[in-house]
């Protein structure tokens, strides 16, 4: 039964969840908030939704680029290099991004009498992103259930697993990961040095799955 909405970026995690839950998804939503890599990742979201026959929309959130402070909104040169566990990677946080997106997706879900909103945060995100942590997902779920007539649920099935686990799941589903985007710099190919690139490399290596990504280095 198609009773859910999914937030899909075009990245590895959300594309895996898209395939994982495809039989239940009535609508996929992407957001263009002025992210450095939007021109690279958003077309992949559209590509996979079209491939699966899932309706897809992209909602512009230009106010975030105008008013929010994050290196993810300030161009490739502003993106630090290194692992997510390093302090400098906190500059890539877009304040309360997932809260804003979940609120919009919930409103759309209720407007279409859909019961669930999927989001693909995972265990590795918890280090620096407060709006990816289990307590955040639990709190948002409480708010969406209480604040809608149809008691919309936020479901984040990857919250307590690793990115390597996600890669294994995607490989089993036959996903072409060359048609996903992670790099925060948004150049022609993945830089291989920013936090998301480092995490992507590690995930494929830990999962024992061939990494089809083209990196600059």
PDB file of C-alpha atoms in Angstrom:
ATOM      1  CA  UNK A   1       0.000   0.000   0.000  1.00  0.00           C
ATOM      2  CA  UNK A   2       1.459   3.358  -1.046  1.00  0.00           C
ATOM      3  CA  UNK A   3       0.923   5.363   2.106  1.00  0.00           C
ATOM      4  CA  UNK A   4       4.197   7.256   2.517  1.00  0.00           C
ATOM      5  CA  UNK A   5       6.309  10.225   1.469  1.00  0.00           C
ATOM      6  CA  UNK A   6      10.103  10.092   1.318  1.00  0.00           C
ATOM      7  CA  UNK A   7      12.646  12.891   1.549  1.00  0.00           C
ATOM      8  CA  UNK A   8      15.211  12.058  -1.130  1.00  0.00           C
ATOM      9  CA  UNK A   9      18.355  14.052  -1.838  1.00  0.00           C
ATOM     10  CA  UNK A  10      20.075  12.043  -4.555  1.00  0.00           C
ATOM     11  CA  UNK A  11      22.685  10.854  -2.069  1.00  0.00           C
ATOM     12  CA  UNK A  12      23.644   7.272  -1.325  1.00  0.00           C
ATOM     13  CA  UNK A  13      21.536   6.919   1.830  1.00  0.00           C
ATOM     14  CA  UNK A  14      18.241   8.342   0.614  1.00  0.00           C
ATOM     15  CA  UNK A  15      18.471   6.561  -2.741  1.00  0.00           C
ATOM     16  CA  UNK A  16      18.958   3.263  -0.904  1.00  0.00           C
ATOM     17  CA  UNK A  17      15.912   3.969   1.250  1.00  0.00           C
ATOM     18  CA  UNK A  18      13.971   4.909  -1.891  1.00  0.00           C
ATOM     19  CA  UNK A  19      14.580   1.440  -3.346  1.00  0.00           C
ATOM     20  CA  UNK A  20      14.203  -0.255   0.030  1.00  0.00           C
ATOM     21  CA  UNK A  21      10.694   1.152   0.577  1.00  0.00           C
ATOM     22  CA  UNK A  22       9.617   1.698  -3.037  1.00  0.00           C
ATOM     23  CA  UNK A  23       6.477  -0.419  -2.734  1.00  0.00           C
ATOM     24  CA  UNK A  24       5.082   1.918  -0.057  1.00  0.00           C
ATOM     25  CA  UNK A  25       6.116   5.329  -1.455  1.00  0.00           C
ATOM     26  CA  UNK A  26       3.437   7.504  -3.042  1.00  0.00           C
ATOM     27  CA  UNK A  27       5.572  10.640  -3.422  1.00  0.00           C
ATOM     28  CA  UNK A  28       9.261  11.578  -3.230  1.00  0.00           C
ATOM     29  CA  UNK A  29      10.285  15.092  -2.214  1.00  0.00           C
ATOM     30  CA  UNK A  30      13.626  16.799  -2.791  1.00  0.00           C
ATOM     31  CA  UNK A  31      14.601  20.230  -1.488  1.00  0.00           C
ATOM     32  CA  UNK A  32      16.705  22.871  -3.214  1.00  0.00           C
ATOM     33  CA  UNK A  33      17.988  25.070  -0.405  1.00  0.00           C
ATOM     34  CA  UNK A  34      21.009  26.477  -2.198  1.00  0.00           C
ATOM     35  CA  UNK A  35      23.343  23.629  -1.222  1.00  0.00           C
ATOM     36  CA  UNK A  36      26.717  23.662  -2.996  1.00  0.00           C
ATOM     37  CA  UNK A  37      26.107  20.249  -4.537  1.00  0.00           C
ATOM     38  CA  UNK A  38      22.445  20.659  -5.451  1.00  0.00           C
ATOM     39  CA  UNK A  39      23.084  20.695  -9.176  1.00  0.00           C
ATOM     40  CA  UNK A  40      24.820  17.340  -8.865  1.00  0.00           C
ATOM     41  CA  UNK A  41      22.603  15.452  -6.415  1.00  0.00           C
ATOM     42  CA  UNK A  42      19.083  16.587  -7.316  1.00  0.00           C
ATOM     43  CA  UNK A  43      19.152  15.175 -10.881  1.00  0.00           C
ATOM     44  CA  UNK A  44      20.030  11.775  -9.403  1.00  0.00           C
ATOM     45  CA  UNK A  45      16.981  11.952  -7.138  1.00  0.00           C
ATOM     46  CA  UNK A  46      14.812  12.609 -10.176  1.00  0.00           C
ATOM     47  CA  UNK A  47      16.546   9.857 -12.174  1.00  0.00           C
ATOM     48  CA  UNK A  48      15.915   7.117  -9.612  1.00  0.00           C
ATOM     49  CA  UNK A  49      12.342   8.196  -8.922  1.00  0.00           C
ATOM     50  CA  UNK A  50      11.600   8.100 -12.648  1.00  0.00           C
ATOM     51  CA  UNK A  51      13.233   4.671 -12.894  1.00  0.00           C
ATOM     52  CA  UNK A  52      11.001   3.349 -10.103  1.00  0.00           C
ATOM     53  CA  UNK A  53       7.859   5.115 -11.340  1.00  0.00           C
ATOM     54  CA  UNK A  54       7.558   7.175  -8.165  1.00  0.00           C
ATOM     55  CA  UNK A  55       6.193  10.743  -8.528  1.00  0.00           C
ATOM     56  CA  UNK A  56       8.866  13.277  -7.588  1.00  0.00           C
ATOM     57  CA  UNK A  57       8.825  16.980  -6.776  1.00  0.00           C
ATOM     58  CA  UNK A  58      11.576  19.446  -5.857  1.00  0.00           C
ATOM     59  CA  UNK A  59      10.625  22.233  -3.457  1.00  0.00           C
ATOM     60  CA  UNK A  60      12.732  25.426  -3.407  1.00  0.00           C
ATOM     61  CA  UNK A  61      13.817  26.711   0.001  1.00  0.00           C
ATOM     62  CA  UNK A  62      15.851  29.719  -1.081  1.00  0.00           C
ATOM     63  CA  UNK A  63      15.370  31.450   2.277  1.00  0.00           C
ATOM     64  CA  UNK A  64      17.781  28.949   3.861  1.00  0.00           C
ATOM     65  CA  UNK A  65      20.621  30.036   1.609  1.00  0.00           C
ATOM     66  CA  UNK A  66      19.787  33.653   2.324  1.00  0.00           C
ATOM     67  CA  UNK A  67      19.499  33.521   6.106  1.00  0.00           C
ATOM     68  CA  UNK A  68      21.269  30.391   7.394  1.00  0.00           C
ATOM     69  CA  UNK A  69      24.991  30.081   8.103  1.00  0.00           C
ATOM     70  CA  UNK A  70      26.723  26.919   6.873  1.00  0.00           C
ATOM     71  CA  UNK A  71      29.749  26.131   4.722  1.00  0.00           C
ATOM     72  CA  UNK A  72      27.402  23.842   2.791  1.00  0.00           C
ATOM     73  CA  UNK A  73      25.760  27.007   1.451  1.00  0.00           C
ATOM     74  CA  UNK A  74      28.892  29.100   0.882  1.00  0.00           C
ATOM     75  CA  UNK A  75      30.555  27.464  -2.119  1.00  0.00           C
ATOM     76  CA  UNK A  76      33.092  24.675  -2.600  1.00  0.00           C
ATOM     77  CA  UNK A  77      36.018  26.648  -1.165  1.00  0.00           C
ATOM     78  CA  UNK A  78      34.265  26.915   2.209  1.00  0.00           C
ATOM     79  CA  UNK A  79      33.958  23.133   2.668  1.00  0.00           C
ATOM     80  CA  UNK A  80      36.596  21.766   5.067  1.00  0.00           C
ATOM     81  CA  UNK A  81      38.476  18.568   4.354  1.00  0.00           C
ATOM     82  CA  UNK A  82      38.798  15.676   6.771  1.00  0.00           C
ATOM     83  CA  UNK A  83      36.754  13.121   8.673  1.00  0.00           C
ATOM     84  CA  UNK A  84      33.335  13.834  10.172  1.00  0.00           C
ATOM     85  CA  UNK A  85      34.745  13.276  13.656  1.00  0.00           C
ATOM     86  CA  UNK A  86      36.943  16.357  13.305  1.00  0.00           C
ATOM     87  CA  UNK A  87      35.731  19.587  14.903  1.00  0.00           C
ATOM     88  CA  UNK A  88      36.010  21.636  11.699  1.00  0.00           C
ATOM     89  CA  UNK A  89      33.325  19.519  10.006  1.00  0.00           C
ATOM     90  CA  UNK A  90      30.674  21.140  12.186  1.00  0.00           C
ATOM     91  CA  UNK A  91      30.724  24.064   9.757  1.00  0.00           C
ATOM     92  CA  UNK A  92      28.803  21.857   7.271  1.00  0.00           C
ATOM     93  CA  UNK A  93      25.765  21.673   9.534  1.00  0.00           C
ATOM     94  CA  UNK A  94      22.743  23.479   8.073  1.00  0.00           C
ATOM     95  CA  UNK A  95      20.830  24.474  11.241  1.00  0.00           C
ATOM     96  CA  UNK A  96      17.689  22.382  11.795  1.00  0.00           C
ATOM     97  CA  UNK A  97      17.615  21.372   8.131  1.00  0.00           C
ATOM     98  CA  UNK A  98      15.957  18.012   8.777  1.00  0.00           C
ATOM     99  CA  UNK A  99      13.392  19.605  11.078  1.00  0.00           C
ATOM    100  CA  UNK A 100      12.352  22.038   8.346  1.00  0.00           C
ATOM    101  CA  UNK A 101      12.216  19.356   5.685  1.00  0.00           C
ATOM    102  CA  UNK A 102      10.278  16.939   7.871  1.00  0.00           C
ATOM    103  CA  UNK A 103       7.749  19.638   8.746  1.00  0.00           C
ATOM    104  CA  UNK A 104       7.107  20.385   5.069  1.00  0.00           C
ATOM    105  CA  UNK A 105       6.998  16.707   4.119  1.00  0.00           C
ATOM    106  CA  UNK A 106       4.546  16.062   6.949  1.00  0.00           C
ATOM    107  CA  UNK A 107       2.241  18.818   5.721  1.00  0.00           C
ATOM    108  CA  UNK A 108       2.343  17.362   2.227  1.00  0.00           C
ATOM    109  CA  UNK A 109       1.705  13.867   3.585  1.00  0.00           C
ATOM    110  CA  UNK A 110      -1.377  14.985   5.484  1.00  0.00           C
ATOM    111  CA  UNK A 111      -2.599  16.945   2.466  1.00  0.00           C
ATOM    112  CA  UNK A 112      -2.590  13.676   0.523  1.00  0.00           C
ATOM    113  CA  UNK A 113      -3.842  11.565   3.458  1.00  0.00           C
ATOM    114  CA  UNK A 114      -0.551   9.670   3.620  1.00  0.00           C
ATOM    115  CA  UNK A 115       0.536   8.198   6.934  1.00  0.00           C
ATOM    116  CA  UNK A 116       4.350   8.128   6.939  1.00  0.00           C
ATOM    117  CA  UNK A 117       7.373  10.257   6.111  1.00  0.00           C
ATOM    118  CA  UNK A 118      10.675   8.474   5.498  1.00  0.00           C
ATOM    119  CA  UNK A 119      14.073  10.047   6.103  1.00  0.00           C
ATOM    120  CA  UNK A 120      17.455   8.366   5.606  1.00  0.00           C
ATOM    121  CA  UNK A 121      19.642   9.626   8.449  1.00  0.00           C
ATOM    122  CA  UNK A 122      22.043   6.985   9.772  1.00  0.00           C
ATOM    123  CA  UNK A 123      24.345   6.185  12.672  1.00  0.00           C
ATOM    124  CA  UNK A 124      27.392   7.967  11.274  1.00  0.00           C
ATOM    125  CA  UNK A 125      25.503  11.259  11.107  1.00  0.00           C
ATOM    126  CA  UNK A 126      25.083  11.410  14.871  1.00  0.00           C
ATOM    127  CA  UNK A 127      28.617  12.680  15.474  1.00  0.00           C
ATOM    128  CA  UNK A 128      28.013  16.270  14.370  1.00  0.00           C
ATOM    129  CA  UNK A 129      24.416  16.552  13.168  1.00  0.00           C
ATOM    130  CA  UNK A 130      21.931  17.020  16.036  1.00  0.00           C
ATOM    131  CA  UNK A 131      18.958  16.653  13.680  1.00  0.00           C
ATOM    132  CA  UNK A 132      20.040  13.136  12.702  1.00  0.00           C
ATOM    133  CA  UNK A 133      20.153  11.669  16.213  1.00  0.00           C
ATOM    134  CA  UNK A 134      17.646   9.138  17.593  1.00  0.00           C
ATOM    135  CA  UNK A 135      16.274  11.589  20.173  1.00  0.00           C
ATOM    136  CA  UNK A 136      15.553  14.139  17.430  1.00  0.00           C
ATOM    137  CA  UNK A 137      13.727  11.596  15.274  1.00  0.00           C
ATOM    138  CA  UNK A 138      11.705  10.491  18.296  1.00  0.00           C
ATOM    139  CA  UNK A 139      10.782  14.069  19.165  1.00  0.00           C
ATOM    140  CA  UNK A 140       9.803  14.929  15.587  1.00  0.00           C
ATOM    141  CA  UNK A 141       7.694  11.794  15.365  1.00  0.00           C
ATOM    142  CA  UNK A 142       5.869  12.830  18.517  1.00  0.00           C
ATOM    143  CA  UNK A 143       5.232  16.269  17.038  1.00  0.00           C
ATOM    144  CA  UNK A 144       3.987  15.001  13.669  1.00  0.00           C
ATOM    145  CA  UNK A 145       1.696  12.418  15.233  1.00  0.00           C
ATOM    146  CA  UNK A 146       0.258  14.971  17.631  1.00  0.00           C
ATOM    147  CA  UNK A 147       0.025  17.760  15.072  1.00  0.00           C
ATOM    148  CA  UNK A 148      -1.824  16.009  12.249  1.00  0.00           C
ATOM    149  CA  UNK A 149      -5.317  14.575  11.924  1.00  0.00           C
ATOM    150  CA  UNK A 150      -3.996  11.420  10.266  1.00  0.00           C
ATOM    151  CA  UNK A 151      -1.212  11.006  12.876  1.00  0.00           C
ATOM    152  CA  UNK A 152       1.654  11.119  10.391  1.00  0.00           C
ATOM    153  CA  UNK A 153       4.657   9.091  11.553  1.00  0.00           C
ATOM    154  CA  UNK A 154       8.309   9.912  10.927  1.00  0.00           C
ATOM    155  CA  UNK A 155      10.135   6.708  10.088  1.00  0.00           C
ATOM    156  CA  UNK A 156      13.936   6.619   9.944  1.00  0.00           C
ATOM    157  CA  UNK A 157      14.872   2.940   9.611  1.00  0.00           C
ATOM    158  CA  UNK A 158      18.595   3.595   9.158  1.00  0.00           C
ATOM    159  CA  UNK A 159      19.023   5.657  12.340  1.00  0.00           C
ATOM    160  CA  UNK A 160      20.958   2.992  14.229  1.00  0.00           C
ATOM    161  CA  UNK A 161      22.901   1.341  11.407  1.00  0.00           C
ATOM    162  CA  UNK A 162      26.103   2.379   9.654  1.00  0.00           C
ATOM    163  CA  UNK A 163      26.668   3.682   6.157  1.00  0.00           C
ATOM    164  CA  UNK A 164      28.444   0.401   5.371  1.00  0.00           C
ATOM    165  CA  UNK A 165      25.256  -1.430   6.344  1.00  0.00           C
ATOM    166  CA  UNK A 166      23.349   0.815   3.948  1.00  0.00           C
ATOM    167  CA  UNK A 167      25.797   0.066   1.125  1.00  0.00           C
ATOM    168  CA  UNK A 168      25.373  -3.667   1.705  1.00  0.00           C
ATOM    169  CA  UNK A 169      21.607  -3.265   1.563  1.00  0.00           C
ATOM    170  CA  UNK A 170      21.806  -1.214  -1.614  1.00  0.00           C
ATOM    171  CA  UNK A 171      24.142  -3.704  -3.257  1.00  0.00           C
ATOM    172  CA  UNK A 172      21.638  -6.466  -2.505  1.00  0.00           C
ATOM    173  CA  UNK A 173      18.938  -4.297  -4.122  1.00  0.00           C
ATOM    174  CA  UNK A 174      21.085  -3.841  -7.236  1.00  0.00           C
ATOM    175  CA  UNK A 175      21.411  -0.062  -6.958  1.00  0.00           C
ATOM    176  CA  UNK A 176      23.813   1.667  -9.338  1.00  0.00           C
ATOM    177  CA  UNK A 177      25.708   3.819  -6.858  1.00  0.00           C
ATOM    178  CA  UNK A 178      27.588   5.603  -9.633  1.00  0.00           C
ATOM    179  CA  UNK A 179      24.334   7.512 -10.056  1.00  0.00           C
ATOM    180  CA  UNK A 180      24.345   8.978  -6.543  1.00  0.00           C
ATOM    181  CA  UNK A 181      26.155  12.023  -5.171  1.00  0.00           C
ATOM    182  CA  UNK A 182      27.813  12.673  -1.812  1.00  0.00           C
ATOM    183  CA  UNK A 183      30.529  15.325  -2.219  1.00  0.00           C
ATOM    184  CA  UNK A 184      29.734  18.632  -0.521  1.00  0.00           C
ATOM    185  CA  UNK A 185      31.911  20.612  -2.930  1.00  0.00           C
ATOM    186  CA  UNK A 186      29.746  19.872  -5.958  1.00  0.00           C
ATOM    187  CA  UNK A 187      32.512  19.820  -8.582  1.00  0.00           C
ATOM    188  CA  UNK A 188      32.418  17.682 -11.724  1.00  0.00           C
ATOM    189  CA  UNK A 189      33.522  14.588  -9.780  1.00  0.00           C
ATOM    190  CA  UNK A 190      33.754  13.741  -6.072  1.00  0.00           C
ATOM    191  CA  UNK A 191      36.679  15.533  -4.415  1.00  0.00           C
ATOM    192  CA  UNK A 192      37.599  12.515  -2.282  1.00  0.00           C
ATOM    193  CA  UNK A 193      38.686  14.680   0.658  1.00  0.00           C
ATOM    194  CA  UNK A 194      35.628  16.295   2.285  1.00  0.00           C
ATOM    195  CA  UNK A 195      33.787  14.562   5.125  1.00  0.00           C
ATOM    196  CA  UNK A 196      31.105  13.008   2.955  1.00  0.00           C
ATOM    197  CA  UNK A 197      33.651  11.695   0.452  1.00  0.00           C
ATOM    198  CA  UNK A 198      35.803  10.187   3.204  1.00  0.00           C
ATOM    199  CA  UNK A 199      32.719   8.595   4.757  1.00  0.00           C
ATOM    200  CA  UNK A 200      31.589   7.270   1.354  1.00  0.00           C
ATOM    201  CA  UNK A 201      34.972   5.650   0.689  1.00  0.00           C
ATOM    202  CA  UNK A 202      35.026   4.046   4.129  1.00  0.00           C
ATOM    203  CA  UNK A 203      31.487   2.708   3.724  1.00  0.00           C
ATOM    204  CA  UNK A 204      32.243   0.850   0.488  1.00  0.00           C
ATOM    205  CA  UNK A 205      35.511  -0.492   1.913  1.00  0.00           C
ATOM    206  CA  UNK A 206      33.889  -1.650   5.171  1.00  0.00           C
ATOM    207  CA  UNK A 207      30.985  -3.200   3.273  1.00  0.00           C
ATOM    208  CA  UNK A 208      33.297  -5.078   0.926  1.00  0.00           C
ATOM    209  CA  UNK A 209      31.475  -3.605  -2.063  1.00  0.00           C
ATOM    210  CA  UNK A 210      33.187  -2.142  -5.133  1.00  0.00           C
ATOM    211  CA  UNK A 211      33.076   1.655  -5.082  1.00  0.00           C
ATOM    212  CA  UNK A 212      32.064   2.936  -8.546  1.00  0.00           C
ATOM    213  CA  UNK A 213      32.637   6.572  -7.591  1.00  0.00           C
ATOM    214  CA  UNK A 214      35.057   8.722  -9.590  1.00  0.00           C
ATOM    215  CA  UNK A 215      37.216  10.815  -7.249  1.00  0.00           C
ATOM    216  CA  UNK A 216      39.543  13.700  -8.131  1.00  0.00           C
ATOM    217  CA  UNK A 217      42.522  12.174  -6.387  1.00  0.00           C
TER     218      UNK A 217
END
